[in-house]
Structure formats: structure tokens, C-alpha cells
CSV table of C-alpha atoms and ligand atoms in Angstrom, one decimal:
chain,number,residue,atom,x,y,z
H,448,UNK,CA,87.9,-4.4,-30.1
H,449,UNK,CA,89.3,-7.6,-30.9
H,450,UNK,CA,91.6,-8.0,-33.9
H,451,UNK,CA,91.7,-8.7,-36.9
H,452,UNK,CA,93.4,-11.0,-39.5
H,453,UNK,CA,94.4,-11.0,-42.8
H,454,UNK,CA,95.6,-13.8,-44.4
H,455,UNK,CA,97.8,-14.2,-47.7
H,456,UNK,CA,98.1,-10.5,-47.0
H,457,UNK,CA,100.9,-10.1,-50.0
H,458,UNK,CA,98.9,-10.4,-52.1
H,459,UNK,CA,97.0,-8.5,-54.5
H,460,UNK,CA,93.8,-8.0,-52.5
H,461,UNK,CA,95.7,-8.0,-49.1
H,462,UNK,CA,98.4,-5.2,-49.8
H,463,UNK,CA,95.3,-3.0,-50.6
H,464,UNK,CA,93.1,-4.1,-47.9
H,465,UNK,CA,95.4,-4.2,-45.2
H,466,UNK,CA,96.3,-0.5,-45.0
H,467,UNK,CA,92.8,0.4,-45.8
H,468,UNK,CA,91.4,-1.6,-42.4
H,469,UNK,CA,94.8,-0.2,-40.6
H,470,UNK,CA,93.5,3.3,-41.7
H,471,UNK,CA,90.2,2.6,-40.7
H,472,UNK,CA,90.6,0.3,-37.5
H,473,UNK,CA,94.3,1.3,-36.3
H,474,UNK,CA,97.5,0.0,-37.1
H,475,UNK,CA,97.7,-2.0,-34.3
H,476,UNK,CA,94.3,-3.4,-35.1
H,477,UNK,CA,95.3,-5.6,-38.1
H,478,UNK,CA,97.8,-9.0,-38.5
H,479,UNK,CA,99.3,-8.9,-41.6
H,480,UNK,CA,100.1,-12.9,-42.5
H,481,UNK,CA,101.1,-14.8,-45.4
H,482,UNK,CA,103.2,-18.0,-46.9
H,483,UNK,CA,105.7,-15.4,-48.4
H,484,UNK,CA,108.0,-13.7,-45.1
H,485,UNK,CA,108.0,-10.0,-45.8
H,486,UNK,CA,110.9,-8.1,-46.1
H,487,UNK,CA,111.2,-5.7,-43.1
H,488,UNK,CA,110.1,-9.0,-41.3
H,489,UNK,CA,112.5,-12.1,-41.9
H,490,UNK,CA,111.3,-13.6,-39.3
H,491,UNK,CA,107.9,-14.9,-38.4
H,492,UNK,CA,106.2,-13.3,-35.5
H,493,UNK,CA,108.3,-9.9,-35.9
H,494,UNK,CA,106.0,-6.2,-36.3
H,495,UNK,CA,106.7,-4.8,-39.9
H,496,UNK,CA,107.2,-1.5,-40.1
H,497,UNK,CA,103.5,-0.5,-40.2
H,498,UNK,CA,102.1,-3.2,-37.9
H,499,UNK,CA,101.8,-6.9,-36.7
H,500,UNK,CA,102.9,-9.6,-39.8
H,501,UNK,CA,102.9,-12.8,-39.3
H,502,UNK,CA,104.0,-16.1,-41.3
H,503,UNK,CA,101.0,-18.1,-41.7
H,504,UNK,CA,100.3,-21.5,-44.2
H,505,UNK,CA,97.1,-21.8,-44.1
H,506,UNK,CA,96.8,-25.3,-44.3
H,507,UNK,CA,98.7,-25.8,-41.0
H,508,UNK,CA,95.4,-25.6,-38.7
H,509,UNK,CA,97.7,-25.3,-35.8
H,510,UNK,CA,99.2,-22.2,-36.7
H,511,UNK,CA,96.1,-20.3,-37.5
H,512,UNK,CA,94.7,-21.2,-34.6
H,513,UNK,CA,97.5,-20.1,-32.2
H,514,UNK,CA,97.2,-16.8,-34.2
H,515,UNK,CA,94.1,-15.8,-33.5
H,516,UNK,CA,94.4,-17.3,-29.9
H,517,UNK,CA,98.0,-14.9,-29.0
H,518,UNK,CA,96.5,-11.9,-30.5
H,519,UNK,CA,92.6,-12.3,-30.0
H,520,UNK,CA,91.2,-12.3,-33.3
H,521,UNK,CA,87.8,-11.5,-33.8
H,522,UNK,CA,87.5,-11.0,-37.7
H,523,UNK,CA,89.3,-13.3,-40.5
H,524,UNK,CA,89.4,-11.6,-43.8
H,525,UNK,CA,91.0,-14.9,-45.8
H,526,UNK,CA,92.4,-14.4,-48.9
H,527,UNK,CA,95.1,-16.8,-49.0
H,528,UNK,CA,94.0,-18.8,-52.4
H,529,UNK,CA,95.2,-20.1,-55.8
H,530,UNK,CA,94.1,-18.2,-58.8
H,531,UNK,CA,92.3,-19.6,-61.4
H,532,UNK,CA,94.6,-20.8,-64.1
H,533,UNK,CA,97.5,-21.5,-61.9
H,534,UNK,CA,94.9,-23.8,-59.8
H,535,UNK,CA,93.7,-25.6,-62.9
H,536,UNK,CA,97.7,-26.7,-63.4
H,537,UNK,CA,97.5,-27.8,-60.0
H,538,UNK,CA,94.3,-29.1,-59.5
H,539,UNK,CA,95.6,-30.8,-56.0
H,540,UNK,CA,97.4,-28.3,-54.2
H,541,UNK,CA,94.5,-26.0,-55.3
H,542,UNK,CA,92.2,-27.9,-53.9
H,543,UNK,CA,94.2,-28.2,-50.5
H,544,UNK,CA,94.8,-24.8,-50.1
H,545,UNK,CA,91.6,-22.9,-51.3
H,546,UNK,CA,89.2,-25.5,-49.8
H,547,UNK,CA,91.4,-26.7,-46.6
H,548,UNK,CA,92.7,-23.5,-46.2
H,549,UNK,CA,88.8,-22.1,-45.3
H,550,UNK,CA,88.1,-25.0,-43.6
H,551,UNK,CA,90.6,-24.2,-41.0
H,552,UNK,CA,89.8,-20.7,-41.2
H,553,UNK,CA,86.3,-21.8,-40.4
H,554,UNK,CA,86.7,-24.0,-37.6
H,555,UNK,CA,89.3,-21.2,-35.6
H,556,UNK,CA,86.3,-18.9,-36.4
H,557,UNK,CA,84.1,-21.7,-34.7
H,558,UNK,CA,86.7,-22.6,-31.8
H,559,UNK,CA,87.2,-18.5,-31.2
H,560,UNK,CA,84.0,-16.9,-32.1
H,561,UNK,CA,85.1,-14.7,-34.9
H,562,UNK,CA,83.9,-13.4,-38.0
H,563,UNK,CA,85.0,-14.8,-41.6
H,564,UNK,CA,85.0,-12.9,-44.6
H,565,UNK,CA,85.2,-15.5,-47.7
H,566,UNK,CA,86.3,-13.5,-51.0
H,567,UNK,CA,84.2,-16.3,-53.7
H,568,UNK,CA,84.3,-15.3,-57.3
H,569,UNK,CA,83.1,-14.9,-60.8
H,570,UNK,CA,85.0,-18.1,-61.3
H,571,UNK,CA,82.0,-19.8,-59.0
H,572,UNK,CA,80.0,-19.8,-62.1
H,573,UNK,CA,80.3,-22.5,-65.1
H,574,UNK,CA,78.9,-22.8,-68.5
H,575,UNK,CA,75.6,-23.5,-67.9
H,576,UNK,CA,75.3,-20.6,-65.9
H,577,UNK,CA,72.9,-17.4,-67.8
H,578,UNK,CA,76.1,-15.6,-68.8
H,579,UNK,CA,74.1,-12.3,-69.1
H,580,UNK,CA,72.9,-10.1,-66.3
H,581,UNK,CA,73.6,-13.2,-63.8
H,582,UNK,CA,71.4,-13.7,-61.7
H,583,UNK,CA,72.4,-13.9,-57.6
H,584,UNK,CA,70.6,-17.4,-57.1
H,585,UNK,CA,71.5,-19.7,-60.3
H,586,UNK,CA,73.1,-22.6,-61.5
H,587,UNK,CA,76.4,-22.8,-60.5
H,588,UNK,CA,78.3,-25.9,-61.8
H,589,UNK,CA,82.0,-24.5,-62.5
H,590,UNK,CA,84.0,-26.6,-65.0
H,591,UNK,CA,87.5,-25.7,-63.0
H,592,UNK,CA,89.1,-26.2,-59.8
H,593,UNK,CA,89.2,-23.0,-59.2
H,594,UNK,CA,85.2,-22.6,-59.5
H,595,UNK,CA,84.7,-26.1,-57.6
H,596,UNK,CA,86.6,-24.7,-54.5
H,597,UNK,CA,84.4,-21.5,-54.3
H,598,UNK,CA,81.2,-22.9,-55.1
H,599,UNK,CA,82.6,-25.6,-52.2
H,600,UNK,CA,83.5,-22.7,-50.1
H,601,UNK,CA,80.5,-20.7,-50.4
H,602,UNK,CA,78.7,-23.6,-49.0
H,603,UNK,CA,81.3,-24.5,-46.5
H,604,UNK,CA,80.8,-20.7,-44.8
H,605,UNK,CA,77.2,-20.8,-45.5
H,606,UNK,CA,77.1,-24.3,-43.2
H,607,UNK,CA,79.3,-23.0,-40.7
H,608,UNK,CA,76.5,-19.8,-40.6
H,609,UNK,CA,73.7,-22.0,-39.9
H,610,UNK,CA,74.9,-25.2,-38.2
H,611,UNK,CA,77.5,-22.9,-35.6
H,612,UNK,CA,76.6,-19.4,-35.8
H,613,UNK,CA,79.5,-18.2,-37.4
H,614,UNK,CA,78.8,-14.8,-38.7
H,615,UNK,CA,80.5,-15.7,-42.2
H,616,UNK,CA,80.2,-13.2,-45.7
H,617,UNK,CA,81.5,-13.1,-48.9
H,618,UNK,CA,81.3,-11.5,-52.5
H,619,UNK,CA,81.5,-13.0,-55.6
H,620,UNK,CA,84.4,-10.9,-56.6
H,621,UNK,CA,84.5,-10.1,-60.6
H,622,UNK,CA,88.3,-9.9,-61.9
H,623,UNK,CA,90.4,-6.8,-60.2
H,624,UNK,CA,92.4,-4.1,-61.4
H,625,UNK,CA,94.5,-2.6,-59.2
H,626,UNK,CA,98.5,-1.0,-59.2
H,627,UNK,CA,99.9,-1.9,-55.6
H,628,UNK,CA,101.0,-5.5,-56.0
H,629,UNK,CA,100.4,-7.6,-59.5
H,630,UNK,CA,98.1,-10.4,-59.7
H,631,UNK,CA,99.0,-14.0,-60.5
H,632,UNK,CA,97.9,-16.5,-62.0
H,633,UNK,CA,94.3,-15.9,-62.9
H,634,UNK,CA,92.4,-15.2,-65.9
H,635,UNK,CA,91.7,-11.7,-65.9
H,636,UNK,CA,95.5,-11.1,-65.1
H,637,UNK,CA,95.4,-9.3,-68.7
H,638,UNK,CA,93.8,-6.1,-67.4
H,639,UNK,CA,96.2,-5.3,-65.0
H,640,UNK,CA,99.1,-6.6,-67.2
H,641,UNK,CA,97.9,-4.3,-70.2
H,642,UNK,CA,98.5,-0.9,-68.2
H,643,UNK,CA,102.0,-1.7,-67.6
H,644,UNK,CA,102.8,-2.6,-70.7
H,645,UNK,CA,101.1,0.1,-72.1
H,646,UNK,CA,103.1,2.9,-70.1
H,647,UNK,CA,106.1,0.6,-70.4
H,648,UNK,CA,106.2,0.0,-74.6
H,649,UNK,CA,102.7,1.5,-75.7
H,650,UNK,CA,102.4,-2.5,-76.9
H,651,UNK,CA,100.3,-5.3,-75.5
H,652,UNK,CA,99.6,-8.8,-76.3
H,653,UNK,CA,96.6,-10.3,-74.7
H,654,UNK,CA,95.6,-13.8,-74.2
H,655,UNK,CA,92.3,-13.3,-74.3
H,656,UNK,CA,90.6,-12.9,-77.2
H,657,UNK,CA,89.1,-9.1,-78.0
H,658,UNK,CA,85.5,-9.9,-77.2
H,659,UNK,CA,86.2,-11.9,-74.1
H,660,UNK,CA,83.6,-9.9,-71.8
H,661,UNK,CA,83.8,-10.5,-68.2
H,662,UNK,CA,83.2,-8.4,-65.4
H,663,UNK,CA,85.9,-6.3,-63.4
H,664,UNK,CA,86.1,-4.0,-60.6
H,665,UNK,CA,88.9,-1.3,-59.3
H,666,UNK,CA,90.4,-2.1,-56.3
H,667,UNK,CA,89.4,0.6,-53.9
H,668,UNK,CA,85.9,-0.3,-55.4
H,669,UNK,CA,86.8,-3.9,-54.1
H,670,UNK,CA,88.4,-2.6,-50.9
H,671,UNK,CA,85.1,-0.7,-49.9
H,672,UNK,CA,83.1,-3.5,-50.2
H,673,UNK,CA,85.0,-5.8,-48.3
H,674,UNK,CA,84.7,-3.2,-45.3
H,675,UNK,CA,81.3,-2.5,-46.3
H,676,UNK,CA,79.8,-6.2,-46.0
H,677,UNK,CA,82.0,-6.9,-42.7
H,678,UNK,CA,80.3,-3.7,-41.2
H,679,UNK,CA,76.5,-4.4,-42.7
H,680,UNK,CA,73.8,-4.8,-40.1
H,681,UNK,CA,73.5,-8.8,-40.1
H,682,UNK,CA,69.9,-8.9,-40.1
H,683,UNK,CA,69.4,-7.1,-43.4
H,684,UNK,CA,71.9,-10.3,-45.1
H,685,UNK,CA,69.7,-12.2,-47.1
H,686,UNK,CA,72.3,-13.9,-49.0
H,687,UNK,CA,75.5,-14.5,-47.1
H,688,UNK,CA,77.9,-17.3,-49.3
H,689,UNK,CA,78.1,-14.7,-51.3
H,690,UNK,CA,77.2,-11.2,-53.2
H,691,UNK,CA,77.3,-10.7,-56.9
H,692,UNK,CA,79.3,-7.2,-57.0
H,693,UNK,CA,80.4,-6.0,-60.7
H,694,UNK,CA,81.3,-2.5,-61.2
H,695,UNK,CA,82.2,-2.7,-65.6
H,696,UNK,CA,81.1,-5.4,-67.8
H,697,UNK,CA,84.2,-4.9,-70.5
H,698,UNK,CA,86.2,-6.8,-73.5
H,699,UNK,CA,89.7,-6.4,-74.2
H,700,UNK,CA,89.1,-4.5,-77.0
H,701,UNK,CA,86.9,-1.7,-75.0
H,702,UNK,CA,89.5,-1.7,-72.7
H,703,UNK,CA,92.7,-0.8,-75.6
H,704,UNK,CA,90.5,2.0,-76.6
H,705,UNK,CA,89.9,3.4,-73.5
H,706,UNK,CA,93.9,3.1,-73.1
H,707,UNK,CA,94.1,4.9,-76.4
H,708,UNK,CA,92.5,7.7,-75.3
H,709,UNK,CA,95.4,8.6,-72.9
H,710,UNK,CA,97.9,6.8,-74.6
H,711,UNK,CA,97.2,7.3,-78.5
H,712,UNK,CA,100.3,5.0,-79.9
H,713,UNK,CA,98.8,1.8,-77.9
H,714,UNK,CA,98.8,-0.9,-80.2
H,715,UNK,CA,97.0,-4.3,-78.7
H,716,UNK,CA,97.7,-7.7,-80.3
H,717,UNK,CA,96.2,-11.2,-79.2
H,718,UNK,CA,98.2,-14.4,-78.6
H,719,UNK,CA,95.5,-16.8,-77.2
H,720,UNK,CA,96.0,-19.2,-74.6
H,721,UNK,CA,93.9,-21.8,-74.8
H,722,UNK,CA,93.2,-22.6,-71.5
H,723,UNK,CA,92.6,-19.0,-70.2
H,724,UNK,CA,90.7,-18.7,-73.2
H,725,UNK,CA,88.4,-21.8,-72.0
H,726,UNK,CA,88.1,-20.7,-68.7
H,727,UNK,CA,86.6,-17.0,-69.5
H,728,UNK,CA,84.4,-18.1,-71.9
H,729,UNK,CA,82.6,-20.5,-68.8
H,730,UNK,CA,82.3,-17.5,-66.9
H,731,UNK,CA,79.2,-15.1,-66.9
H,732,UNK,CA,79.8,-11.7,-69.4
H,733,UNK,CA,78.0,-10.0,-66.1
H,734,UNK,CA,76.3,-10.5,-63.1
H,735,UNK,CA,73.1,-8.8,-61.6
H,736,UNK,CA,74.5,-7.0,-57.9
H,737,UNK,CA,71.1,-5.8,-57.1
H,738,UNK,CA,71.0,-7.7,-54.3
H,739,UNK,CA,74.2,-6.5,-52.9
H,740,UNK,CA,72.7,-2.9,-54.0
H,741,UNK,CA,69.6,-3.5,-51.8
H,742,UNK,CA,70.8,-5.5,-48.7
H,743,UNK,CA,74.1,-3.1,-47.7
H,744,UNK,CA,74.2,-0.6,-50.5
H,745,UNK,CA,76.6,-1.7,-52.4
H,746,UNK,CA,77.4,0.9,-55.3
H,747,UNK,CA,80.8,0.8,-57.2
H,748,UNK,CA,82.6,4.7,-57.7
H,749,UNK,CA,84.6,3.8,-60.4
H,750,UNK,CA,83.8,3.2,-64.0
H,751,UNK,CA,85.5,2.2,-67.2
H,752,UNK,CA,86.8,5.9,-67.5
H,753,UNK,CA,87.7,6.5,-64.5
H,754,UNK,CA,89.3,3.5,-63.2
H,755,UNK,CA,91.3,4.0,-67.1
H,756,UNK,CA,92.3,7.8,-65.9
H,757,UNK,CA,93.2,6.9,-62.5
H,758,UNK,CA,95.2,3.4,-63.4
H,759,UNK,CA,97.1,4.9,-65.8
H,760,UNK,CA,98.6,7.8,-63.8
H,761,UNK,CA,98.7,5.7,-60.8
H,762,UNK,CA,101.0,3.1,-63.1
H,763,UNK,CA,103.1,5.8,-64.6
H,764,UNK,CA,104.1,7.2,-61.6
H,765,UNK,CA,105.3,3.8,-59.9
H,766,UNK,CA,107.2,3.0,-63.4
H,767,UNK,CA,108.4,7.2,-63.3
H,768,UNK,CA,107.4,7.5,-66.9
H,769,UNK,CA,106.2,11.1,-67.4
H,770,UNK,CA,102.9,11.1,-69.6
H,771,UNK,CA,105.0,12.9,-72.5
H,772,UNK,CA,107.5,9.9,-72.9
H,773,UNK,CA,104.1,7.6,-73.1
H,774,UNK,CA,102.2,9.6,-75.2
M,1174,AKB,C1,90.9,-15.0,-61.6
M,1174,AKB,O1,91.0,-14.6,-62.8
M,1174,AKB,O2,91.2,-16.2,-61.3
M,1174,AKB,C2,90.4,-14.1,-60.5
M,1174,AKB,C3,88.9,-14.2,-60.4
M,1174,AKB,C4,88.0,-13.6,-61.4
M,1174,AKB,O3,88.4,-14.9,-59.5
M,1174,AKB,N1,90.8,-12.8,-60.8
């Protein structure tokens, strides 16, 4: 089997997904890369303790591609992108990074025959999308940076299908809850930050406001389908550049009294930031997945509840706060 790559690997997504394809694939199967050196690894090019990492800008073309060439990659999972609000601060370097950064990915895929797996997003909608029960094929005229760069980048990967037979796929990922590493710099950042500070001081202000619905997801949920689409049968893709997926369609508020329930003296507050604020409310309150549902079974495990239950003892234990001290 050839190998595969992950790029921007630290991050949120990648320190979930890597060990999940090393668990699936073998250890030896996956390259670990990223901007940011790792700490068993100082330098680039050294094997972490679990398996091969690399240091890897994704802008540098070069550098991918002598990658994938030393250790004959055969599947890209690229990740390495800015988030949403910290790419409408910097429009440019957004730009340069989520859309060059896939171009190069794109053309190594091309050069080396691989298969790319583009995570696109929520954020690929705009405010003239239908914001209810979104449909898969819609308007998609994004009012951020952000959004320009995935629809871009959905197009981008879909071209590369058709034009060079690059067996490219991608989900339109909603926002992600998940306990491993912390997200940053993107708008649904407030529904991972609101279980830490929960355990932490049973106290939360949010920057959205309470009725902000968007969609989210729990990231073995995420994980899953990431593996899932890779590992569909090709010919049953109707729509490749990329899936709806949603697993919960939830406010702020729905989410403090879900927190409640296991943490009764959780008190939520909002301090809105303007431009978070802006950017959820051009985003769809949820998408329709039923095409994802019927082409490779897509089918999220985790619900409101249970991704609440699990989160919050998952968080607890990584902060060692025993449930009676957050009670
Ligand atoms: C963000 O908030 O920027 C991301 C996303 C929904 O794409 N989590």
C-alpha cells in the first residue's frame, strides 16, 4: 500500500485523524506533517514517537512534492488551512495558504497519482444561501475569505477530477467539537471553548449570540467520515467537491442546557463579537446530508446528548477535575 499524508497534522482535525488512520492503516502507514515542528521531533524529517512526522509549509510546492516522492504517497488528507475568522484578519495569507496550499497539493496528486481528500466547509455557503435544511446543490456565494477559498477549492479539486483524473473528495464539514487539541481561530470555536470553561469555572461567556444556530459534529463522527469517503466505492460519488454532513443543528443556548444537565451551576453569558457574529449569521442553520446518506452511508453516532455526556467526561479527565468538584 502506498502511504499516506497528513498535512497540518497538529491540528485539530489532524491529531484526531492521524491516530485513527495509524490504527486503521498501520503506524508506519501515515506521515504526520505540519508548519509547527512537533515536540519529540525538533527536527524535520525525524520519526515521532508513534510514526513518520515531517515539517511541511504547504505553500512550498517543492517540499510537498519531495514528500510524497521519498515516502510514496498515494493519499493526501490536507488539512493545513486558516480558520474562519482568523482568515478574514488576514484575507491575504488566507488566501495563499488555503487556496495555494491545495493547489500544490493538487498538482503532487497530479505529478504522483494520489488521492486528495479536501476538508470544504459550512463556511462555503453565504447569505443568499437557503439557510434551512441546505440543500447539497445551491447557491454558494460566501461573503468571507474563508468561504471564497472553499467554494475556490471545491472547484479546484472537482477540475483536477475531471480534467486529470485525480480521484479528489471532500465534505463540507459543519463546526467540530472535539477534546484532543483546541481549535483556533474559527467561528464555532465557542463550542469547544464552553466545555472547558465549564469544568474549569462552571462560567462561560460566548461570542455568539444564544440563538446563533449552526450545524456541528463530534469528532470521531468527523473522523469516520473522513475514512468513510476515502474508502467509498468511486462509482457510487455523485458529488465529489464536496458532501453536506451535519450531525446536530444547535444554538448556544441548547447547548448551556445540555451542559446544565451534568453541570447544574453553569452559568452562560454573551459578549458578542461582531465579526464572528456576522460570519455565523451568513452561514446555513443546517444542511440537508442526504446525499452523503445515500451515496456512502454516511450516518453520524453522536447526538446533542451524547456528544454532551461524552465531552464533558472526556474534558474533565484531561483537566483532572473529578465530576463532584464541577458539580
Ligand atoms: C470555522 O468556524 O471556521 C470552522 C468551520 C465551520 O469551517 N470550524
Amino acid at each position: 500500500m502506498r502511504k499516506i499524508l497528513v498535512t497540518g497534522a497538529q491540528g485539530q482535525i489532524g491529531s484526531e485523524l492521524v491516530p485513527a488512520l495509524r490504527e486503521h492503516y498501520g503506524a508506519d502507514q501515515v506521515i504526520e506533517s505540519d508548519i509547527r515542528m512537533v515536540p519529540t521531533s525538533p527536527n524535520p524529517g525525524l520519526a515521532s514517537a508513534h510514526g513518520d512526522y515531517e515539517y511541511l509549509d504547504c505553500t512550498q510546492a517543492q517540499q510537498l512534492e519531495d514528500i510524497v516522492r521519498r515516502h510514496q504517497v498515494g493519499t493526501i488528507y490536507h488539512l493545513a488551512a486558516l480558520l474562519s475568522a482568523v482568515a478574514e484578519e488576514k484575507p491575504q495569507i488566507a488566501w495563499n495558504l488555503n487556496m495555494g496550499g491545495l493547489y500544490n497539493v493538487l498538482e503532487a496528486a497530479r505529478r504522483n497519482n494520489c488521492a486528495v481528500f479536501f476538508p470544504s466547509s459550512i463556511g462555503a455557503f453565504g447569505p443568499t444561501t437557503p439557510r434551512d435544511k441546505t440543500p447539497q446543490v445551491t447557491i454558494q456565494r460566501p461573503t468571507t475569505m474563508y468561504g471564497v477559498a472553499k467554494v475556490s477549492g471545491e472547484l479546484m479539486a472537482d477540475y483536477y477530477a475531471q480534467r486529470f483524473g485525480v480521484d479528489s473528495r471532500g465534505i463540507r464539514l459543519p463546526g467540530l467539537i472535539s477534546y484532543t487539541a483546541l481549535p483556533g481561530g474559527g467561528t464555532t470555536d465557542y463550542a469547544v471553548d464552553i466545555f472547558y470553561q465549564a469544568v474549569r469555572y462552571q462560567h462561560y461567556a460566548c461570542f455568539l449570540r444564544p440563538d446563533t444556530r449552526l450545524d456541528m459534529m463530534y469528532m470521531p463522527d468527523a473522523v469516520r467520515a473522513m475514512i468513510d469517503l476515502m474508502q467509498a466505492n468511486p462509482s457510487a460519488l455523485h458529488h465529489r467537491n464536496a458532501y453536506n454532513v451535519t450531525a446536530m443543528s444547535i444554538t448556544p443556548e441548547e447547548l448551556a442546557d445540555q451542559i446544565s444537565k451534568h453541570i447544574p451551576k453553569f452559568v452562560i453569558e454573551y459578549e458578542v463579537d461582531p465579526i464572528r457574529q456576522a460570519i455565523a449569521d451568513s452561514w446555513p442553520r443546517s444542511v440537508d446530508d442526504q446525499a452523503a446518506r445515500t451515496d456512502w452511508n454516511w450516518a453520524p453516532q453522536y447526538d446533542l446528548e451524547a456528544m454532551t455526556e461524552d465531552m464533558i467526561g472526556k474534558v474533565r479527565r484531561k483537566l483532572n477535575k473529578s465530576a463532584s468538584e464541577t458539580e
